[in-house]
PDB file of C-alpha atoms and ligand atoms in Angstrom:
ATOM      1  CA  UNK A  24      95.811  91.387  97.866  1.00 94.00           C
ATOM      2  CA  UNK A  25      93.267  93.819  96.858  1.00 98.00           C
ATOM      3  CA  UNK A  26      92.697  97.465  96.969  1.00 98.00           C
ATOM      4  CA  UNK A  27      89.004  98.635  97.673  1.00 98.00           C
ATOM      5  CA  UNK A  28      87.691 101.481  97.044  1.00 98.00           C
ATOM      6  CA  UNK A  29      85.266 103.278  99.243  1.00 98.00           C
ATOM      7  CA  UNK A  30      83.779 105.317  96.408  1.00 98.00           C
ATOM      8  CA  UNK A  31      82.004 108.600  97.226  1.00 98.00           C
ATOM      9  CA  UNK A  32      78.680 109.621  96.427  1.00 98.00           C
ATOM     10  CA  UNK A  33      78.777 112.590  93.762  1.00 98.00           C
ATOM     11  CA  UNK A  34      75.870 114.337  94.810  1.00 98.00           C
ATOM     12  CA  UNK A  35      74.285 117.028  92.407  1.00 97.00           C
ATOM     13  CA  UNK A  36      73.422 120.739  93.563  1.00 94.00           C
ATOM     14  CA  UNK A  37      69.650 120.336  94.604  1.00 96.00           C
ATOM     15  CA  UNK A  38      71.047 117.156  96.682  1.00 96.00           C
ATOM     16  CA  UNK A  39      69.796 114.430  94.074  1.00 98.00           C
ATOM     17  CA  UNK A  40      72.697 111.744  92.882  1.00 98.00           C
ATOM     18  CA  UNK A  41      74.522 112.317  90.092  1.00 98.00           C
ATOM     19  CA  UNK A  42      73.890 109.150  88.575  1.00 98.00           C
ATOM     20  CA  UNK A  43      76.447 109.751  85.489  1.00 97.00           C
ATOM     21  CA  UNK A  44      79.263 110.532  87.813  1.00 98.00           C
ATOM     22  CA  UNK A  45      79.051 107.859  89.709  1.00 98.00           C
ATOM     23  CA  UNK A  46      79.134 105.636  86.835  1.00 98.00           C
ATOM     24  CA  UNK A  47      81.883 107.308  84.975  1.00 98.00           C
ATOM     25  CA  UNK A  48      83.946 107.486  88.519  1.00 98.00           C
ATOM     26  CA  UNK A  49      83.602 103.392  89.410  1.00 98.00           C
ATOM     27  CA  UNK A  50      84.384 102.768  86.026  1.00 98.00           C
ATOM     28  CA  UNK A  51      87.504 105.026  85.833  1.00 98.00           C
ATOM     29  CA  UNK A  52      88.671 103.301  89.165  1.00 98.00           C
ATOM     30  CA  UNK A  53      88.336  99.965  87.912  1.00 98.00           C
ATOM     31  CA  UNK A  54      90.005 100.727  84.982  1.00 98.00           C
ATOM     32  CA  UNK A  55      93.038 102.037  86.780  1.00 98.00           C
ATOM     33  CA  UNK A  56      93.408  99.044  89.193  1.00 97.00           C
ATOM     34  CA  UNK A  57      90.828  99.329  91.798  1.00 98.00           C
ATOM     35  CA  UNK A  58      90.040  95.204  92.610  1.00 98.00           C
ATOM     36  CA  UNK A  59      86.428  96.017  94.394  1.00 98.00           C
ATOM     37  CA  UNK A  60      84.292  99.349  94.891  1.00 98.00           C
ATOM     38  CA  UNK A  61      82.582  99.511  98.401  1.00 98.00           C
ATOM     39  CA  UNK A  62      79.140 101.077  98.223  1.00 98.00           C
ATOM     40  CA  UNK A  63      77.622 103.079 100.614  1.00 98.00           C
ATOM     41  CA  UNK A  64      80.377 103.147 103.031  1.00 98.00           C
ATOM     42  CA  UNK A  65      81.871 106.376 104.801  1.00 97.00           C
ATOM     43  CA  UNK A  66      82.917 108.274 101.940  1.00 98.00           C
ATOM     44  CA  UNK A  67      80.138 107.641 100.193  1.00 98.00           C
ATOM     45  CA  UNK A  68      77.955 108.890 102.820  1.00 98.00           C
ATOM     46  CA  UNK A  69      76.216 105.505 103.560  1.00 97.00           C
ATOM     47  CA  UNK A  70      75.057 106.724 106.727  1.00 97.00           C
ATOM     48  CA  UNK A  71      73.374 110.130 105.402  1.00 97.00           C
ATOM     49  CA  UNK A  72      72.144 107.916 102.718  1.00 98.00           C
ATOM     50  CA  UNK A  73      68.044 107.079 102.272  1.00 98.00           C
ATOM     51  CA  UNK A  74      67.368 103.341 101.841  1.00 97.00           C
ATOM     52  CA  UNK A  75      65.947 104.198  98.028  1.00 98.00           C
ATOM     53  CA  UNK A  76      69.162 105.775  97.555  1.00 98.00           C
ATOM     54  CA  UNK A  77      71.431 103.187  98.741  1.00 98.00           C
ATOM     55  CA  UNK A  78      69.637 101.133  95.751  1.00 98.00           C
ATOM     56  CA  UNK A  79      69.843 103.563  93.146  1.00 98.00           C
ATOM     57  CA  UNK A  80      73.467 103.327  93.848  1.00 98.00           C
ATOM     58  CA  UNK A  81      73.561  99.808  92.923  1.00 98.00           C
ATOM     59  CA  UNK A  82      71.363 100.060  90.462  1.00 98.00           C
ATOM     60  CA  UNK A  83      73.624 102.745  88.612  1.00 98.00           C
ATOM     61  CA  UNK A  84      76.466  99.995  88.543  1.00 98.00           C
ATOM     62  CA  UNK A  85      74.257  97.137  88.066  1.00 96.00           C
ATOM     63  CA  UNK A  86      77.251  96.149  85.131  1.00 96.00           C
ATOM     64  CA  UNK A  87      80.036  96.561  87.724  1.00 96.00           C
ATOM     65  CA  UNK A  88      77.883  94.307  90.769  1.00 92.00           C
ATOM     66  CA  UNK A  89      80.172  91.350  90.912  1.00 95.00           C
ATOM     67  CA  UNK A  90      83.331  94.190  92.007  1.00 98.00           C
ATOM     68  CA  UNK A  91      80.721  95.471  94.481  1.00 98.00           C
ATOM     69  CA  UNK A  92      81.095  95.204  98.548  1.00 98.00           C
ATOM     70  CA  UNK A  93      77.294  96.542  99.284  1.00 98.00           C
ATOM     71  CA  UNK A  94      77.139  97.992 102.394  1.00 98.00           C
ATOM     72  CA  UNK A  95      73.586  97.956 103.760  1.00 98.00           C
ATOM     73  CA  UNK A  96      73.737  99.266 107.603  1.00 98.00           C
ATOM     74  CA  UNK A  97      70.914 100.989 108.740  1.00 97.00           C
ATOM     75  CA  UNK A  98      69.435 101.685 112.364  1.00 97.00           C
ATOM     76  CA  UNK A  99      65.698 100.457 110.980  1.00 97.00           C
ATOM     77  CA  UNK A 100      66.589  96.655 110.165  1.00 97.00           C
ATOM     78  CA  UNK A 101      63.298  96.715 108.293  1.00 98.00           C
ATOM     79  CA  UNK A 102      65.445  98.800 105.659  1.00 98.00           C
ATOM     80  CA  UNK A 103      68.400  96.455 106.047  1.00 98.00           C
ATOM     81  CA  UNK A 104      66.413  93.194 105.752  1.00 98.00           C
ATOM     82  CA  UNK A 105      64.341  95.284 102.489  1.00 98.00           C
ATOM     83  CA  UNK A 106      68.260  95.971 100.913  1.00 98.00           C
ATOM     84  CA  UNK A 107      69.591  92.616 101.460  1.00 98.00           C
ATOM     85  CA  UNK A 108      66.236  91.680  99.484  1.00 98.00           C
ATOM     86  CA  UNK A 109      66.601  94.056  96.934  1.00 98.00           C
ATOM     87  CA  UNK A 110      70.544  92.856  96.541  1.00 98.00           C
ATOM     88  CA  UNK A 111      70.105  88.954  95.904  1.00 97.00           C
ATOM     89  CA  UNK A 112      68.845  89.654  92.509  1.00 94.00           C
ATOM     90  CA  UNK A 113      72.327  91.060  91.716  1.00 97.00           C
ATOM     91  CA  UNK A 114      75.841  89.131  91.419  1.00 96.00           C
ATOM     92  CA  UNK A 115      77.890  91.073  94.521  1.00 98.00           C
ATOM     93  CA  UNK A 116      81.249  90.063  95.893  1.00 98.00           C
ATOM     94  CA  UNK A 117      79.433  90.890  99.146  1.00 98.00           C
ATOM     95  CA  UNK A 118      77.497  92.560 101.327  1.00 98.00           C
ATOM     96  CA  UNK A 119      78.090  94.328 104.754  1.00 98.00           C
ATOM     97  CA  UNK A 120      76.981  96.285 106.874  1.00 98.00           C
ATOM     98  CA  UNK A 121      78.657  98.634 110.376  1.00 98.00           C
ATOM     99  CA  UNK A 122      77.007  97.748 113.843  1.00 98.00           C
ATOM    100  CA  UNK A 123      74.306  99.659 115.312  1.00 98.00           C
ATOM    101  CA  UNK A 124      75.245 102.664 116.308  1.00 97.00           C
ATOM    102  CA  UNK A 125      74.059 105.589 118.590  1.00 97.00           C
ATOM    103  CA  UNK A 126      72.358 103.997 121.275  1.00 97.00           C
ATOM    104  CA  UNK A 127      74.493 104.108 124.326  1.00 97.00           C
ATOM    105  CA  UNK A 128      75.183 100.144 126.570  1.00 97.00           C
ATOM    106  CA  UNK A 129      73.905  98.113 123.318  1.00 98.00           C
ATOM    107  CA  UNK A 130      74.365  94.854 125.537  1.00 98.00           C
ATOM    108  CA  UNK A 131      76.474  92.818 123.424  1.00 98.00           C
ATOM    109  CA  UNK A 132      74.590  89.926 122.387  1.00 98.00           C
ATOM    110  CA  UNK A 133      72.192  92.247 120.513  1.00 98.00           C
ATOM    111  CA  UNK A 134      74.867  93.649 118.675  1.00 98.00           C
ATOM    112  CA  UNK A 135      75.581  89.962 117.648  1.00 98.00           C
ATOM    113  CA  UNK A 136      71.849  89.570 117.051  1.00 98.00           C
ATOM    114  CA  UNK A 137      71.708  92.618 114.341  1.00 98.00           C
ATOM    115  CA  UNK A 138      74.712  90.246 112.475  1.00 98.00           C
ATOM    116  CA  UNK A 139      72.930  87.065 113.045  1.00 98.00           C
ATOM    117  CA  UNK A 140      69.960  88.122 111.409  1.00 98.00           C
ATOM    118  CA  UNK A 141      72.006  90.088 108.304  1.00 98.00           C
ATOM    119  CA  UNK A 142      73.680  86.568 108.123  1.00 98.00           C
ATOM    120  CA  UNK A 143      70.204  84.515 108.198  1.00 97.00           C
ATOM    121  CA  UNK A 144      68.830  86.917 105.112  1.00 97.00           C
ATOM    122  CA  UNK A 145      71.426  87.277 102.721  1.00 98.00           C
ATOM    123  CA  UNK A 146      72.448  85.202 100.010  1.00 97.00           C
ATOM    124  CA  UNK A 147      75.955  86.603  99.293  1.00 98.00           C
ATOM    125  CA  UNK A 148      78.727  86.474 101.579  1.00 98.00           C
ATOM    126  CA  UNK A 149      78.698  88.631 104.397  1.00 98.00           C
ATOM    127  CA  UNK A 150      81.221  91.183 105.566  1.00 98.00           C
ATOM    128  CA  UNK A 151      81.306  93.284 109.020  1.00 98.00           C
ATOM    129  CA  UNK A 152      82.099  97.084 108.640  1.00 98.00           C
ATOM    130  CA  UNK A 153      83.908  97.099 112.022  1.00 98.00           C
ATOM    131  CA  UNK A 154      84.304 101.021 112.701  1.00 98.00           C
ATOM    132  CA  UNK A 155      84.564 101.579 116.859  1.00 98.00           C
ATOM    133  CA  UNK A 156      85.466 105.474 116.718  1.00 97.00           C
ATOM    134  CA  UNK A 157      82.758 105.954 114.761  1.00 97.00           C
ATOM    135  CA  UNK A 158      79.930 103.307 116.059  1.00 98.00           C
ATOM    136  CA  UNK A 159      80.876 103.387 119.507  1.00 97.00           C
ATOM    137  CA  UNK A 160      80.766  99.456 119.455  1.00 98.00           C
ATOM    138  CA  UNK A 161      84.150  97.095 118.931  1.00 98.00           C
ATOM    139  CA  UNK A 162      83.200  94.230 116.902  1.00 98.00           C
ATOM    140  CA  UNK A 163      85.869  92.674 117.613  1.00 98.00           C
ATOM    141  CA  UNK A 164      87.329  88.872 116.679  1.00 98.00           C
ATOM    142  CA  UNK A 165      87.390  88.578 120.107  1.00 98.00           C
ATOM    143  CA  UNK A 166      83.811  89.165 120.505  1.00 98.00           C
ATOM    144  CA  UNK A 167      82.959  87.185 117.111  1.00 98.00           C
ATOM    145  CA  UNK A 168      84.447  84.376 118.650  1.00 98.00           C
ATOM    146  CA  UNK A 169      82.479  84.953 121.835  1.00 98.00           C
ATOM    147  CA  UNK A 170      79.141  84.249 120.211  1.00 98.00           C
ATOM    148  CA  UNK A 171      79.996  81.922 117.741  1.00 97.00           C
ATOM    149  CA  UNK A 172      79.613  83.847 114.641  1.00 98.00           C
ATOM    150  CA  UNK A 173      81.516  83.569 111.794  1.00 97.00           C
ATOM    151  CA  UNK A 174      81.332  86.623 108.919  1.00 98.00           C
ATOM    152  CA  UNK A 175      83.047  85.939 105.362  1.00 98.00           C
ATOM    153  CA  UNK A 176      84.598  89.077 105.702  1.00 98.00           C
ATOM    154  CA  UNK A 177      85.567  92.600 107.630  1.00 98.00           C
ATOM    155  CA  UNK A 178      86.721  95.970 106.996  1.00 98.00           C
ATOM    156  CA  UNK A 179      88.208  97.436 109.955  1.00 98.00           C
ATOM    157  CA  UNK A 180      88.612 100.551 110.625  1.00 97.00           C
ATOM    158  CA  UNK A 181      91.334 100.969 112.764  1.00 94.00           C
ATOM    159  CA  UNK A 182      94.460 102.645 113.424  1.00 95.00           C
ATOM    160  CA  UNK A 183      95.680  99.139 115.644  1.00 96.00           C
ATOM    161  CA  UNK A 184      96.951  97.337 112.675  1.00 96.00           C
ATOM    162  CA  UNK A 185      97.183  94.293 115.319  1.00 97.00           C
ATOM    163  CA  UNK A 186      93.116  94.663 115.932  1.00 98.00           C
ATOM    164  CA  UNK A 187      92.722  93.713 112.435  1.00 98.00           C
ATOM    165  CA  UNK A 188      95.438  90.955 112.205  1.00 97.00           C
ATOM    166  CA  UNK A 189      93.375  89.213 115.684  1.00 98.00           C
ATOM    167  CA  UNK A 190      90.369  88.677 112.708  1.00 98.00           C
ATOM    168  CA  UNK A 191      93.228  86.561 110.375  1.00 97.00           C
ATOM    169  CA  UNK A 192      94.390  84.266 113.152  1.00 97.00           C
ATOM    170  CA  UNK A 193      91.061  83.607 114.590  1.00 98.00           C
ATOM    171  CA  UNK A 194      89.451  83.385 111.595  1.00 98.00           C
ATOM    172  CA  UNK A 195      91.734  81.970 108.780  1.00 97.00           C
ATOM    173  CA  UNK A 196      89.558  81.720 105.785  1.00 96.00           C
ATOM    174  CA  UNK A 197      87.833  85.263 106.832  1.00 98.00           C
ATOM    175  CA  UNK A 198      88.939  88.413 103.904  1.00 98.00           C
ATOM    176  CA  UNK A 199      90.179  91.040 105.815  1.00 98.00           C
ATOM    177  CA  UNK A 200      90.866  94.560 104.974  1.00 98.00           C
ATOM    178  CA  UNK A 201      91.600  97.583 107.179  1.00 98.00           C
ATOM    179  CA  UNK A 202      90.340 100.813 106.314  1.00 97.00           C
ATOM    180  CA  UNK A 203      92.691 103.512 107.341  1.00 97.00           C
ATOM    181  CA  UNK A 204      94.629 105.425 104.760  1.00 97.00           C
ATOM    182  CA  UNK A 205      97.574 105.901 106.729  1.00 97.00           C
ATOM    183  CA  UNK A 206      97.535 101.869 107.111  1.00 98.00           C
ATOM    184  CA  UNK A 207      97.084 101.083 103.271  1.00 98.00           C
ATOM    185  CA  UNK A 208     100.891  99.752 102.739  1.00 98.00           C
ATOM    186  CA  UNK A 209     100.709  97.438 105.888  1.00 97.00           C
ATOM    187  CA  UNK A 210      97.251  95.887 105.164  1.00 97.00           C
ATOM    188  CA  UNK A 211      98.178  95.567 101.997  1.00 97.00           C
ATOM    189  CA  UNK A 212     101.348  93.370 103.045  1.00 96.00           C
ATOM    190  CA  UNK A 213      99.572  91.423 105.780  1.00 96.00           C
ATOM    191  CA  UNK A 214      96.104  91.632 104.976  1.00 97.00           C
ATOM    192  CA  UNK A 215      93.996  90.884 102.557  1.00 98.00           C
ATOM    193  CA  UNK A 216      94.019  94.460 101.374  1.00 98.00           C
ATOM    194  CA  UNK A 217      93.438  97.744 101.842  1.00 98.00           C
ATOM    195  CA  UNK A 218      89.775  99.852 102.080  1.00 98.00           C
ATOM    196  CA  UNK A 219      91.193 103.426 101.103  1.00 97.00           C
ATOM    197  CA  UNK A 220      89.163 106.602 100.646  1.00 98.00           C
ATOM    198  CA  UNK A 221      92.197 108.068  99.173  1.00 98.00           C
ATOM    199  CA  UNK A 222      91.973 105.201  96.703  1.00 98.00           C
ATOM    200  CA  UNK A 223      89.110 107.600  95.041  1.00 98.00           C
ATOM    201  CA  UNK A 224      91.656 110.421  94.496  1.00 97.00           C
ATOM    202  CA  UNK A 225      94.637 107.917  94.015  1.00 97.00           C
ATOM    203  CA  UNK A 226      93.579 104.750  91.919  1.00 98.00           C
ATOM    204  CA  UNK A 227      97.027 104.697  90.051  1.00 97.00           C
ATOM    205  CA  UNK A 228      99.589 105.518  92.929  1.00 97.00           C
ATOM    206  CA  UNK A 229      97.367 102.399  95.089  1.00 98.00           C
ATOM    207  CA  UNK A 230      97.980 100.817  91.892  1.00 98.00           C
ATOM    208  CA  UNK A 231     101.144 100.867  91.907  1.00 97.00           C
ATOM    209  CA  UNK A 232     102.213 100.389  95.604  1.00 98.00           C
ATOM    210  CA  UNK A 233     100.260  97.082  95.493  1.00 98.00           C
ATOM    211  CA  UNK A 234     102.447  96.307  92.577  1.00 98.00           C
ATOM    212  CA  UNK A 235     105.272  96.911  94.860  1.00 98.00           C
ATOM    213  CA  UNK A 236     103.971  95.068  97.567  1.00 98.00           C
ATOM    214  CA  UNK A 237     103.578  92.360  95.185  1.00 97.00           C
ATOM    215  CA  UNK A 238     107.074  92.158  93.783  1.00 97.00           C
ATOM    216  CA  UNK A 239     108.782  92.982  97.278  1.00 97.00           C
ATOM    217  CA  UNK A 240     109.908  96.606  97.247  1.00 97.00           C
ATOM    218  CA  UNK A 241     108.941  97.772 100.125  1.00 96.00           C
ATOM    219  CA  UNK A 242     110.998 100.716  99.966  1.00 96.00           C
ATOM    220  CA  UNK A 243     109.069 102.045  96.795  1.00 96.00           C
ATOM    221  CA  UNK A 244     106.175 100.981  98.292  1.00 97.00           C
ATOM    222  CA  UNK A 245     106.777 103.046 101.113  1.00 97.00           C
ATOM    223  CA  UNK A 246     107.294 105.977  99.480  1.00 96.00           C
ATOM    224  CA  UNK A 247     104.023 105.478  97.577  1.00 97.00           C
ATOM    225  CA  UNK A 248     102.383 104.965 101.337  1.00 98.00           C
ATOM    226  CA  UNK A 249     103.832 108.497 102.417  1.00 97.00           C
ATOM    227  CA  UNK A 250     102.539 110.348  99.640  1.00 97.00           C
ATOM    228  CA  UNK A 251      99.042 109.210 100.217  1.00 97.00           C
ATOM    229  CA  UNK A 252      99.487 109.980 103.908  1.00 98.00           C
ATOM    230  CA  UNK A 253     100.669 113.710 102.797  1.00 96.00           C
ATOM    231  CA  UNK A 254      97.436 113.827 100.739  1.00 96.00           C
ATOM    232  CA  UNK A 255      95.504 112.694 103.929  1.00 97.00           C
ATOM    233  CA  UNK A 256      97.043 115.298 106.492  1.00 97.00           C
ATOM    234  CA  UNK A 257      96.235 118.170 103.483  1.00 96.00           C
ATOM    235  CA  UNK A 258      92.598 117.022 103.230  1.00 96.00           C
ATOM    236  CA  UNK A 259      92.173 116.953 106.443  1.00 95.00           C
ATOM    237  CA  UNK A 260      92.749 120.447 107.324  1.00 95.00           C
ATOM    238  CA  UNK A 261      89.434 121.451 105.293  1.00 95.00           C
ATOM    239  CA  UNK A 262      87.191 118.281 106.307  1.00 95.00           C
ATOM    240  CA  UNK A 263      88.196 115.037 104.709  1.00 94.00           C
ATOM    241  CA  UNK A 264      85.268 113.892 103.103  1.00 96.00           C
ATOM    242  CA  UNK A 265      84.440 117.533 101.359  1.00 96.00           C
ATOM    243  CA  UNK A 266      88.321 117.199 100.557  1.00 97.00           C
ATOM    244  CA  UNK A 267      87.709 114.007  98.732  1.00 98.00           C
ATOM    245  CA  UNK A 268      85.793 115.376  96.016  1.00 98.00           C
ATOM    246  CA  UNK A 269      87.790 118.582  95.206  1.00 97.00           C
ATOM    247  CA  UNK A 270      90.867 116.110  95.244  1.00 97.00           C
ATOM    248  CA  UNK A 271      89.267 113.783  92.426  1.00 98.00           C
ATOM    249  CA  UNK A 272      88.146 116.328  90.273  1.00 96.00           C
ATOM    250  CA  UNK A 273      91.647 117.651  90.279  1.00 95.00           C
ATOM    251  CA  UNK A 274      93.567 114.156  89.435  1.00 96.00           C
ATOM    252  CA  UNK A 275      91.651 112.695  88.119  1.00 96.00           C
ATOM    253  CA  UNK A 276      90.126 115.415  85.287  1.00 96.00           C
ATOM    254  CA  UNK A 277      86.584 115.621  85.811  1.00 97.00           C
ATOM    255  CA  UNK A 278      83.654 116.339  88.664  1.00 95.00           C
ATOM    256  CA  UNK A 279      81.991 114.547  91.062  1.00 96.00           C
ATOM    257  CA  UNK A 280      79.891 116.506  91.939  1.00 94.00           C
ATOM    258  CA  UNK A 281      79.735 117.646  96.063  1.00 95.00           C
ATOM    259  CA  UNK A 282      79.014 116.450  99.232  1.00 97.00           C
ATOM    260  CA  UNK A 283      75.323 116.937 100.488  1.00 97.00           C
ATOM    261  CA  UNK A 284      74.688 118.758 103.702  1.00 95.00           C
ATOM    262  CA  UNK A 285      75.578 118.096 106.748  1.00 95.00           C
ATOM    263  CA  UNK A 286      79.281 116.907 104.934  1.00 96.00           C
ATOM    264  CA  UNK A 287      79.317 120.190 103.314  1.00 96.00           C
ATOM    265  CA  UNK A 288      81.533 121.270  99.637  1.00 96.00           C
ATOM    266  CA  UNK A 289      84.673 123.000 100.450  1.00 97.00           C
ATOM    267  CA  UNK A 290      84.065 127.394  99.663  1.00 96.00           C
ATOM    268  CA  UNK A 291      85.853 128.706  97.018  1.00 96.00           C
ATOM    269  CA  UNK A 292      89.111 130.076  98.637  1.00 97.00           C
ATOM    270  CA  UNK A 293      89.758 126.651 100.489  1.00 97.00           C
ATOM    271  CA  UNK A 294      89.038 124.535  97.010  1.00 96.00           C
ATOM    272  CA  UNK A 295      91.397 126.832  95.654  1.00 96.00           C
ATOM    273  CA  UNK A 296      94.327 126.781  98.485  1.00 97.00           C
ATOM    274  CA  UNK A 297      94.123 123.034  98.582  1.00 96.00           C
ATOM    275  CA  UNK A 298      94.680 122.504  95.056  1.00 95.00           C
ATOM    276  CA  UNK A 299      97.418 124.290  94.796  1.00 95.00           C
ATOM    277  CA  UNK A 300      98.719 122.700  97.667  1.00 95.00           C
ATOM    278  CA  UNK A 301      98.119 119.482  96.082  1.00 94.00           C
ATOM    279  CA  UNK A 302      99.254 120.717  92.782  1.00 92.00           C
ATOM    280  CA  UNK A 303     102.620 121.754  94.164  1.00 91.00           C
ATOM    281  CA  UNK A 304     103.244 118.459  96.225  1.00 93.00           C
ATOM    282  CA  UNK A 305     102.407 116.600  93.227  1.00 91.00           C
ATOM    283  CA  UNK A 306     104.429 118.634  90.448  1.00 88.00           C
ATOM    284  CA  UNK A 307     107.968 117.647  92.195  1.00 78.00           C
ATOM    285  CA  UNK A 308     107.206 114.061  92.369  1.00 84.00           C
ATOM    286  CA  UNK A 309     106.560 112.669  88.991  1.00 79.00           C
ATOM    287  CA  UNK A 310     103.734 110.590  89.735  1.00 83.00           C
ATOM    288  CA  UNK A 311     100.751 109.327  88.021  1.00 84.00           C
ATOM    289  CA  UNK A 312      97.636 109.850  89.873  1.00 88.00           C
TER     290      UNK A 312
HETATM  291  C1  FW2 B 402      84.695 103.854 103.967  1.00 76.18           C
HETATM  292  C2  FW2 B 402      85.998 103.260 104.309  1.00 76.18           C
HETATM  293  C3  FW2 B 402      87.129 104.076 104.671  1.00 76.18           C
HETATM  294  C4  FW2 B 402      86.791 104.652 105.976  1.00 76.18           C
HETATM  295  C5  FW2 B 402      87.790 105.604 106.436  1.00 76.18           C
HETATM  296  C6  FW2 B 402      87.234 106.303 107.631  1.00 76.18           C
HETATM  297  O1  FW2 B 402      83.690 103.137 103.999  1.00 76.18           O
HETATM  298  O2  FW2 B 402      84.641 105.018 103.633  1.00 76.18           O
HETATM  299  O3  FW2 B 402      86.542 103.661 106.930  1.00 76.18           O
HETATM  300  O4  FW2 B 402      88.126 106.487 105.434  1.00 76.18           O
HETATM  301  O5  FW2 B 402      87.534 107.637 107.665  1.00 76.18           O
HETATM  302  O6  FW2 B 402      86.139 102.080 104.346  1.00 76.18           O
END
């Protein structure tokens, strides 16, 4: 059972990475009970992200590589063949990589095809970053299973907890995680874990519901579950991934930096009405964040 965080990218001002952040942020994660930091995923802007960049981002946690998931998806598979390269010299837990994306009636065998060839390049292990709403393509285990092809590992992103479970019972020895918040206590009970963006704000309260999991409360567990879904439906309000980073600097004490355009930084009056909305929810419960 692991928790994985999807770890944003703290961007600087003039829209450089903020190298130090993003050190001092995986390491603070780790340290509070994150199992595996996914790179270059959604919240950390993977998509918006230059090839060069995606490497500095590894590069920056070079010390951390063997808790990394590297996600490497890219419409030019030049750049995704080049990052796969640039990744065997380092000692990953995996890397992966969402489907195409974009390009309306992909047939499906050439979806396959982008996966076959990730497969054929890469030393490490490699995962599928299954994300329909967001692709527009279902890579499903149904579709997997179709062609033949058999990943190490997915993240699913998916609010049909049953979608995820199909990858388990077709695939027994595949790792699967599902990546919705809202889903974090059930994957973490019948999956292999959970791939949380909230996980960035809330290392200690994922922490501790896995801990739950673990020792069978599920009521506590619960409870943790519904607190990171209040978090969720409060971040959302302003734009969840701008959210994200005025939510870490609050609990967790220092800055990541800001998005970088078009995810743009929360203005000063909404930064300012969702802490306090956060710091209210928060002071009642007693928690550690
Ligand atoms: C990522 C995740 C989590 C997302 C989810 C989508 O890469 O950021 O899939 O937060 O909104 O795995």
């Amino acid at each position: 059972m692991e928790i994985v965080s999807p770890i944003l990218t703290p961007f600087n001002s003039d829209g450089t990475i903020n190298k130090e952040a993003l050190k001092q942020h995986a390491t603070n994660l780790l340290n509070k009970g994150v199992d595996l930091i996914f790179l270059n995923g959604t919240t950390g802007l993977g998509p918006a992200l230059s090839k060069e960049e995606k490497k500095e981002n590894l590069r920056v946690l070079s010390d951390l590589s063997n808790k990394i998931i590297f996600q490497v998806g890219d419409l030019n598979l030049n750049n995704v063949i080049e990052l796969i390269k640039f990744a065997s010299d380092y000692d990953l837990r995996a890397i992966a990589s969402y489907s195409p994306y974009y390009f309306p009636r992909l047939p499906e065998k050439w979806l396959i095809k982008y996966f076959q060839i990730i497969a054929s390049q890469s030393r490490h292990p490699v995962y599928l970053y299954n994300y329909p709403s967001a692709t527009g393509y279902d890579i499903s285990a149904k579709l997997l299973s179709k062609f033949g092809l058999e990943l190490a590992g997915v993240k699913d992103t998916n609010q049909d907890l049953a979608h995820s479970m199909e990858f388990k019972t077709t695939f027994p020895k595949m790792k699967v995680y599902n990546g919705s918040d809202t889903l974090a206590f059930y994957s973490l009970l019948s999956l292999d874990g959970t791939v949380a963006s909230m996980s960035n704000c809330l290392p200690t309260v994922f922490k501790e519901m896995k801990e739950a999991v673990a020792r069978g409360d599920a009521r506590k567990a619960m409870t943790f579950q519904k607190l990171i879904t209040s978090l969720v439906e409060m971040a959302r309000k302003y734009g969840q991934l701008g959210s994200l980073y005025v939510l870490t600097e609050i609990t967790q004490g220092y800055k990541v930096g800001g998005p970088r355009p078009p995810i743009f930084p929360l203005d000063e009056t909404e930064s300012k009405d969702l802490r306090t909305e956060v710091e209210n929810f928060l002071k009642g419960l007693g928690v550690s964040t």
